[in-house]
PDB file of C-alpha atoms in Angstrom:
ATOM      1  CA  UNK A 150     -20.117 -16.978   1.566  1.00 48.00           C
ATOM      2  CA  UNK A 151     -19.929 -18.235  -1.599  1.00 50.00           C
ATOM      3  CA  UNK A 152     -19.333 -15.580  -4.959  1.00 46.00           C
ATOM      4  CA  UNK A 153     -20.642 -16.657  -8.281  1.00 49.00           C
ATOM      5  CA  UNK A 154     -18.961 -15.807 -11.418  1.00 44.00           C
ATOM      6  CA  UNK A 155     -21.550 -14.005 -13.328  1.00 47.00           C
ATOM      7  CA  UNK A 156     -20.988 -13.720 -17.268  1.00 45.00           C
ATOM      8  CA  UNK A 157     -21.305  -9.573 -18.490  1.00 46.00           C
ATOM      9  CA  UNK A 158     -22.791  -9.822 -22.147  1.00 46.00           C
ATOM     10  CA  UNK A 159     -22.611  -6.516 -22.487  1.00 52.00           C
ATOM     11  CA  UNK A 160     -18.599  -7.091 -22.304  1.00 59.00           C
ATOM     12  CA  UNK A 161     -18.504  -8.982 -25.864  1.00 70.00           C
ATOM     13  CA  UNK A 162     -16.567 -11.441 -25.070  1.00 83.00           C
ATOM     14  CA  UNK A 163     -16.637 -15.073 -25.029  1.00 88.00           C
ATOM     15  CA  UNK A 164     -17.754 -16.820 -21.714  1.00 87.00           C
ATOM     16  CA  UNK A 165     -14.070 -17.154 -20.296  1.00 86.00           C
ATOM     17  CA  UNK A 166     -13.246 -17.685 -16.534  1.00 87.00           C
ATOM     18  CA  UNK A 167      -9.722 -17.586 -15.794  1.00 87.00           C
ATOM     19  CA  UNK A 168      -6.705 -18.989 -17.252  1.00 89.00           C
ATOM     20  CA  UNK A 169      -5.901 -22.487 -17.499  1.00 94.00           C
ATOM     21  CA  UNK A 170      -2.400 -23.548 -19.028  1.00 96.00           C
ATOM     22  CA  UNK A 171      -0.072 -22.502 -21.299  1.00 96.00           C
ATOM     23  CA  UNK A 172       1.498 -24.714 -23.359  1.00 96.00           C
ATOM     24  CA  UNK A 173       5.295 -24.142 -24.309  1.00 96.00           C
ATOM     25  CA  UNK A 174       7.363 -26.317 -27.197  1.00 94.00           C
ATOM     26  CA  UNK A 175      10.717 -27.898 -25.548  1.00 93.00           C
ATOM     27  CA  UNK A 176      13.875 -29.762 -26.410  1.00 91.00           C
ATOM     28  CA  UNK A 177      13.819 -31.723 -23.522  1.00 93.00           C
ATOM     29  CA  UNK A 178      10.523 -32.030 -21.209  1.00 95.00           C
ATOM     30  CA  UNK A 179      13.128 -33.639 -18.280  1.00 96.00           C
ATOM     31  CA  UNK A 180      15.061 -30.564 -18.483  1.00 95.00           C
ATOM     32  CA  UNK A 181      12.102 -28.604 -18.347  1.00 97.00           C
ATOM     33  CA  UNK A 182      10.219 -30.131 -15.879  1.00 98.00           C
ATOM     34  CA  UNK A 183      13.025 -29.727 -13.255  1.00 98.00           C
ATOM     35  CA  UNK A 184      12.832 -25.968 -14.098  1.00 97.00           C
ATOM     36  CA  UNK A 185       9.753 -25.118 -13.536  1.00 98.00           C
ATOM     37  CA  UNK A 186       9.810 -27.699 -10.323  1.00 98.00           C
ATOM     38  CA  UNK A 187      12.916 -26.249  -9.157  1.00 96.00           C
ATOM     39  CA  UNK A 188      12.923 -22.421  -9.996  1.00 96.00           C
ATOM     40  CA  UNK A 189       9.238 -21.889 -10.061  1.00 96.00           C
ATOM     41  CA  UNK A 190       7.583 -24.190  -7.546  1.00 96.00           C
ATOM     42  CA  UNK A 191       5.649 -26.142 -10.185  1.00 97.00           C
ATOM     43  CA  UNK A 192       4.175 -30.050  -9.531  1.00 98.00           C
ATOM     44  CA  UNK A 193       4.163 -32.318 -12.273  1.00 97.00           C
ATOM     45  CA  UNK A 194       0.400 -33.796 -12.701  1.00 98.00           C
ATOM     46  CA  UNK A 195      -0.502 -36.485 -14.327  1.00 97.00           C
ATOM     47  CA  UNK A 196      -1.671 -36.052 -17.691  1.00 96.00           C
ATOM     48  CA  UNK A 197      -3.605 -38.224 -20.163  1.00 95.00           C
ATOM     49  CA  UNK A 198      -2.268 -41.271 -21.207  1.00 94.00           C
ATOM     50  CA  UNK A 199      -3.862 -41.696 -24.229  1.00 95.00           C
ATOM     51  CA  UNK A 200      -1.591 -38.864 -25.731  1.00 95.00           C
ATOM     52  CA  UNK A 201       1.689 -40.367 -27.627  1.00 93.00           C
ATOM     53  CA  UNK A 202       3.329 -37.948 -27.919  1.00 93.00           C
ATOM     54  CA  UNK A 203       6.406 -36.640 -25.184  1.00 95.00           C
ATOM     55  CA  UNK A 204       5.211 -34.191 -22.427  1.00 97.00           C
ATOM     56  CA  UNK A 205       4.247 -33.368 -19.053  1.00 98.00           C
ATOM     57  CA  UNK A 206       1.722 -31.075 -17.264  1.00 98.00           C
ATOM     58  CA  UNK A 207       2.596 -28.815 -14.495  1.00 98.00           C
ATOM     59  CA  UNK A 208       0.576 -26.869 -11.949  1.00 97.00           C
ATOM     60  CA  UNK A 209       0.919 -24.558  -9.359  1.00 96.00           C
ATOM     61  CA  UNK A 210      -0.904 -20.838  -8.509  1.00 93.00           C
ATOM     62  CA  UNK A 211      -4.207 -21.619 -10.267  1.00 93.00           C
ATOM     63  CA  UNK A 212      -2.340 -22.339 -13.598  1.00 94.00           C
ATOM     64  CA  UNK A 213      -1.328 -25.301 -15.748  1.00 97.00           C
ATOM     65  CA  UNK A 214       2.208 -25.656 -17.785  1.00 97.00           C
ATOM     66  CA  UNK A 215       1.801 -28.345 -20.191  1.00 98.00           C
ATOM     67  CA  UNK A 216       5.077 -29.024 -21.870  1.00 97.00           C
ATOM     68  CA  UNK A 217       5.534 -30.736 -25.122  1.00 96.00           C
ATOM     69  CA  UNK A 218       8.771 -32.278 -26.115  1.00 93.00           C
ATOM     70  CA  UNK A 219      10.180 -31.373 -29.903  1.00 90.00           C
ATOM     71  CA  UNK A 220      14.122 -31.347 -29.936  1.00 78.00           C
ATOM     72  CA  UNK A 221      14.455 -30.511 -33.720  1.00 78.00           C
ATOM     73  CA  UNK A 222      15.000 -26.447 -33.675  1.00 53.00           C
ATOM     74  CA  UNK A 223      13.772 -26.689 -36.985  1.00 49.00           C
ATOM     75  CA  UNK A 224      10.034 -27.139 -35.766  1.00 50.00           C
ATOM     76  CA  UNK A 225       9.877 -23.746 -33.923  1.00 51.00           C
ATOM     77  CA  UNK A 226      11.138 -20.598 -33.543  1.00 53.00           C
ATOM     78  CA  UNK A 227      12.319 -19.773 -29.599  1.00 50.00           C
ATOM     79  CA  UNK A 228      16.217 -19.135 -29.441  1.00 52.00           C
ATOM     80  CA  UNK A 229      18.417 -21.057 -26.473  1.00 49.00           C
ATOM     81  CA  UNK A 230      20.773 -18.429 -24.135  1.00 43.00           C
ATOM     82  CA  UNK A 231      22.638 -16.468 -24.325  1.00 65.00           C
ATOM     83  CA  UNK A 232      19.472 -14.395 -26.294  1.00 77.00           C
ATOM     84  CA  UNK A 233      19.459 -11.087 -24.947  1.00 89.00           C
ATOM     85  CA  UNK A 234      16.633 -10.693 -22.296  1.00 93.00           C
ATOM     86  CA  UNK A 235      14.454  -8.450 -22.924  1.00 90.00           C
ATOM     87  CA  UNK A 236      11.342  -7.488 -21.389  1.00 90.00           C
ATOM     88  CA  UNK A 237       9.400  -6.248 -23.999  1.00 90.00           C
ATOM     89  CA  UNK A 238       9.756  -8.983 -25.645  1.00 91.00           C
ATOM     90  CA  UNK A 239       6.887 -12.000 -24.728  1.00 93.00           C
ATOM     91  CA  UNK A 240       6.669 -13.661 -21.164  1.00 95.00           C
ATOM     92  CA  UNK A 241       4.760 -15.334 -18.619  1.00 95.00           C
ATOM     93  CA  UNK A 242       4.301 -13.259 -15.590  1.00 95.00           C
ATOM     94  CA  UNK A 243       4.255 -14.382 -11.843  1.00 95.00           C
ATOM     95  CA  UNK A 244       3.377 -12.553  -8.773  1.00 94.00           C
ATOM     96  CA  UNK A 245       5.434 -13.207  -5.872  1.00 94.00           C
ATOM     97  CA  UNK A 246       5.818 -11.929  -2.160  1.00 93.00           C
ATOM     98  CA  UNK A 247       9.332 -10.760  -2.362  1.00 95.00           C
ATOM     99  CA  UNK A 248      11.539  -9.889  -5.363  1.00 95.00           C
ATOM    100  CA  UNK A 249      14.458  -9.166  -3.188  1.00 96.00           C
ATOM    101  CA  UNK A 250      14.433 -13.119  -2.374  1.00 96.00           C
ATOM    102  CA  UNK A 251      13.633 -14.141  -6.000  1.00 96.00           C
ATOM    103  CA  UNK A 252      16.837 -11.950  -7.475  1.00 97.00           C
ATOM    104  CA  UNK A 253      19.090 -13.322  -4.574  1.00 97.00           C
ATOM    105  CA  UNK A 254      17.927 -17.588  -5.549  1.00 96.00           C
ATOM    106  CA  UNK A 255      18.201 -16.383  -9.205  1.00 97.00           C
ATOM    107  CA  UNK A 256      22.114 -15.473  -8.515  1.00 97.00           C
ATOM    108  CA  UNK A 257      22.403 -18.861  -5.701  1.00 96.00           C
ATOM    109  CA  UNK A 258      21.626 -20.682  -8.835  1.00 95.00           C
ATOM    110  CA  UNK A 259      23.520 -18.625 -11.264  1.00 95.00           C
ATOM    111  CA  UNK A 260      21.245 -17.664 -13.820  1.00 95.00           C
ATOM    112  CA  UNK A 261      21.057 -14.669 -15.650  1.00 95.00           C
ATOM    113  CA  UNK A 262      18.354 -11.998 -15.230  1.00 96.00           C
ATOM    114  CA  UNK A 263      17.666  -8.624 -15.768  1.00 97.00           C
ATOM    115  CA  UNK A 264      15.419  -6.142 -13.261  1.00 96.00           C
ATOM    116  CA  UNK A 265      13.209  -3.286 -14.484  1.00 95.00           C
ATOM    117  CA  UNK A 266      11.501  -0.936 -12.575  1.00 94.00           C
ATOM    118  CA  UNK A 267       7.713   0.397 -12.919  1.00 92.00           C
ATOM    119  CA  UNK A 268       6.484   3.824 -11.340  1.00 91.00           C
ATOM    120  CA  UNK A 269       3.007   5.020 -11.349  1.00 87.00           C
ATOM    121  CA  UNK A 270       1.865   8.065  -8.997  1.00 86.00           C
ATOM    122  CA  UNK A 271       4.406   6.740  -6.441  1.00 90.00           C
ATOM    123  CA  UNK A 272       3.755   3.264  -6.687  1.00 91.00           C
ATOM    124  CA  UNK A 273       6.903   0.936  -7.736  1.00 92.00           C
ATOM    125  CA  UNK A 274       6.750  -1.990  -9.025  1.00 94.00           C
ATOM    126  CA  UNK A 275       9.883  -4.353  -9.532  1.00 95.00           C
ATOM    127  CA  UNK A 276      10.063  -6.966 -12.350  1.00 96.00           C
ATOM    128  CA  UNK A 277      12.712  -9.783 -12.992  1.00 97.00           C
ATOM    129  CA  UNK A 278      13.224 -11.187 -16.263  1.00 97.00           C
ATOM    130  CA  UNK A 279      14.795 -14.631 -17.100  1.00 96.00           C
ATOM    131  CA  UNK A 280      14.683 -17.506 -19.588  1.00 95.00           C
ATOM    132  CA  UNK A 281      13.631 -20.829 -19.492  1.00 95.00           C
ATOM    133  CA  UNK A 282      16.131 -23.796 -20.732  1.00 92.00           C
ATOM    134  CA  UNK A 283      13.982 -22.996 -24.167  1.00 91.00           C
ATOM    135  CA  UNK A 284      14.426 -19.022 -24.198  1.00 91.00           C
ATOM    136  CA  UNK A 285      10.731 -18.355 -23.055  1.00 93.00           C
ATOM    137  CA  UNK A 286      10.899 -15.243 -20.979  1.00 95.00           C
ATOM    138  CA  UNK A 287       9.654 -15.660 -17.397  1.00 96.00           C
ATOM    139  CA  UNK A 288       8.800 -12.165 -15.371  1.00 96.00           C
ATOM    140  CA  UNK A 289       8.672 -12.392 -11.306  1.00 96.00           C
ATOM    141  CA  UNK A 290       6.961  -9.199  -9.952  1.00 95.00           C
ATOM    142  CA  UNK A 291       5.074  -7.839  -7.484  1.00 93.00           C
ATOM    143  CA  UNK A 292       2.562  -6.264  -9.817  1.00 89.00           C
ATOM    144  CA  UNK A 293      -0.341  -6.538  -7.135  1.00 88.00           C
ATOM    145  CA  UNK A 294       1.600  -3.008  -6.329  1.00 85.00           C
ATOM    146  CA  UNK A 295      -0.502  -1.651  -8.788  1.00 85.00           C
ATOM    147  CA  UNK A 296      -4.177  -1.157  -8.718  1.00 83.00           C
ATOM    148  CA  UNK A 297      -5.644  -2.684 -11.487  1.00 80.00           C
ATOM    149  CA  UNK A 298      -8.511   0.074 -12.991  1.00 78.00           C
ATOM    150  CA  UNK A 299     -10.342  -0.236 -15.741  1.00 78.00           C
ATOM    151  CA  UNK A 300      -9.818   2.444 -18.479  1.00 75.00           C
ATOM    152  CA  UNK A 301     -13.224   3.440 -17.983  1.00 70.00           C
ATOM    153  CA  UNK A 302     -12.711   4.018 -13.673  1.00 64.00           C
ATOM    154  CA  UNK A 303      -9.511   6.997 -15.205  1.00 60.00           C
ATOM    155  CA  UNK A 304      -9.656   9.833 -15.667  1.00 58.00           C
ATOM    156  CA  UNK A 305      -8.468   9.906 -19.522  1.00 49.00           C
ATOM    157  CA  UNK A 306     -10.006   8.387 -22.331  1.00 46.00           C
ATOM    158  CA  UNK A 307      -7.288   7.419 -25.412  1.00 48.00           C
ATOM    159  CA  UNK A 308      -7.975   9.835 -28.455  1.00 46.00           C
ATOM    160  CA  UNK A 309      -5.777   9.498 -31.682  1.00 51.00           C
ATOM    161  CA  UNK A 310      -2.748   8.139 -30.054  1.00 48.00           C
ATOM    162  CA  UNK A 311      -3.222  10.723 -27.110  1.00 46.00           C
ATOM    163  CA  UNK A 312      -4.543  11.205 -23.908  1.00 45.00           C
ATOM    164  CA  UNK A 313      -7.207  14.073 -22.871  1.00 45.00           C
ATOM    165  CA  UNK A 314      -8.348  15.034 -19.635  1.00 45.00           C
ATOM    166  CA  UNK A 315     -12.223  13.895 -18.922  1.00 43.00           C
ATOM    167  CA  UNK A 316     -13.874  14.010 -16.227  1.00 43.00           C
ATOM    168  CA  UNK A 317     -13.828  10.983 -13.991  1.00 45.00           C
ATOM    169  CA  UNK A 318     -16.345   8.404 -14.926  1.00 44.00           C
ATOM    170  CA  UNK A 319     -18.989   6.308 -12.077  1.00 48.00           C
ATOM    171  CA  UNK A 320     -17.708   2.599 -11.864  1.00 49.00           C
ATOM    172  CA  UNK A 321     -19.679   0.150 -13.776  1.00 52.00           C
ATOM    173  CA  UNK A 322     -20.430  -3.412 -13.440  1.00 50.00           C
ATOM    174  CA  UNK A 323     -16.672  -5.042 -13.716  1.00 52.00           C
ATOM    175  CA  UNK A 324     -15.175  -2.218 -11.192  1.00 53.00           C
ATOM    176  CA  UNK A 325     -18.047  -3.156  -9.059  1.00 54.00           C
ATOM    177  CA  UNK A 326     -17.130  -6.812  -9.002  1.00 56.00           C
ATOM    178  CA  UNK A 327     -13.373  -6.427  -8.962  1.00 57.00           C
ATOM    179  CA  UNK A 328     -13.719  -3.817  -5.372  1.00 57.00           C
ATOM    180  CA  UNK A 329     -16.557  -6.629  -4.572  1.00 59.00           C
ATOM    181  CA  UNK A 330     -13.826  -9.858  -5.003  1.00 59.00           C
ATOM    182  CA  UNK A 331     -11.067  -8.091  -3.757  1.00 57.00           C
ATOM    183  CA  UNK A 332     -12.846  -7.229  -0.703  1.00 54.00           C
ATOM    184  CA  UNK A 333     -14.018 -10.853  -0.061  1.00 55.00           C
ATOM    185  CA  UNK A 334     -10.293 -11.902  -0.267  1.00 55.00           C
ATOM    186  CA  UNK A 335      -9.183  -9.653   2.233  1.00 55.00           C
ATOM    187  CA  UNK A 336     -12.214 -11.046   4.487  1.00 54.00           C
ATOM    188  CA  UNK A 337     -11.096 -14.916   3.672  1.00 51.00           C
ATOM    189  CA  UNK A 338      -7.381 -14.005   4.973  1.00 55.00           C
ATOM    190  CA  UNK A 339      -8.110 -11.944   7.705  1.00 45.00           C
ATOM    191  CA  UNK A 340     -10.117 -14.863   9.178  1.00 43.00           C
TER     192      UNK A 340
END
């Protein structure tokens, strides 16, 4: 069975589907290529050759990393180790199947991380934080933990920087094809 992405108008949006790359400033794209190959499982793809400029193009989990190589610090603004980690600061997050495995590579390989810990109504939700050999944050979780629900599925509605009680709303057309997707991928792996 095959699901087509429908566009929602009524959303306001622009006509998006999913993401495709992000594209990060380095000093070196060797250095960087073997980290994202190496710590993040990442393939380096060909990209086009009519660019002359330094890089490479990643991809793994849906998503593209294209890299571009600029060693002067003076050209941009990210900050090499030992920069404090911080997770509220910006990152890239990845899902993964077992944070206890990612923190014990992360310490094999003797980089420097920090963990956090998310709780919602009994639901936890670990997160790793690390750099990159540039000082991007990277964030390892297992965020699928948490059910993602629209603000309007809740039972609160945000009012001048607090939160009052309303009664629960129907789900609309996005919850509707979020339960509808997620249900299809739990079909496609249990077959």
């Amino acid at each position: 069975m095959t699901m087509e992405i429908e566009e929602v108008s009524s959303c306001g949006g622009l006509p998006l589907l999913s993401l495709n790359h992000v594209s990060l400033l380095c000093r070196s794209v060797w250095t960087s290529v073997r980290f994202y190959e190496d710590v993040l499982g990442f393939v380096a793809i060909k990209r086009p050759s009519s660019f002359n400029f330094n890089g490479a193009w990643l991809y793994n989990y849906g998503i593209g990393i294209h890299l571009i190589e600029n060693p002067s610090l003076d050209d941009f603004d990210t900050i090499v180790e030992p920069r404090t980690i911080n997770p509220k600061d910006n990152h890239m997050s990845f899902q993964c199947t077992d944070v206890g495995l990612v923190k014990r590579t992360l310490q094999e390989m003797g980089m420097r991380y920090v963990t956090a810990l998310v709780e919602e109504d009994g639901i936890k939700v670990d997160q790793v934080f690390f750099h990159d050999p540039d000082g991007y944050m990277i964030e390892i979780c297992n965020c699928d933990n948490l059910p993602v629900l629209p603000i309007s599925s809740c039972s609160f509605k945000p009012r001048a920087r607090s939160f009052k009680k309303a009664a629960p709303t129907k789900c609309g057309f996005m919850e509707n094809m979020m339960m509808e997707s997620l249900s299809m991928d739990i079909l496609n792996i249990s077959f």
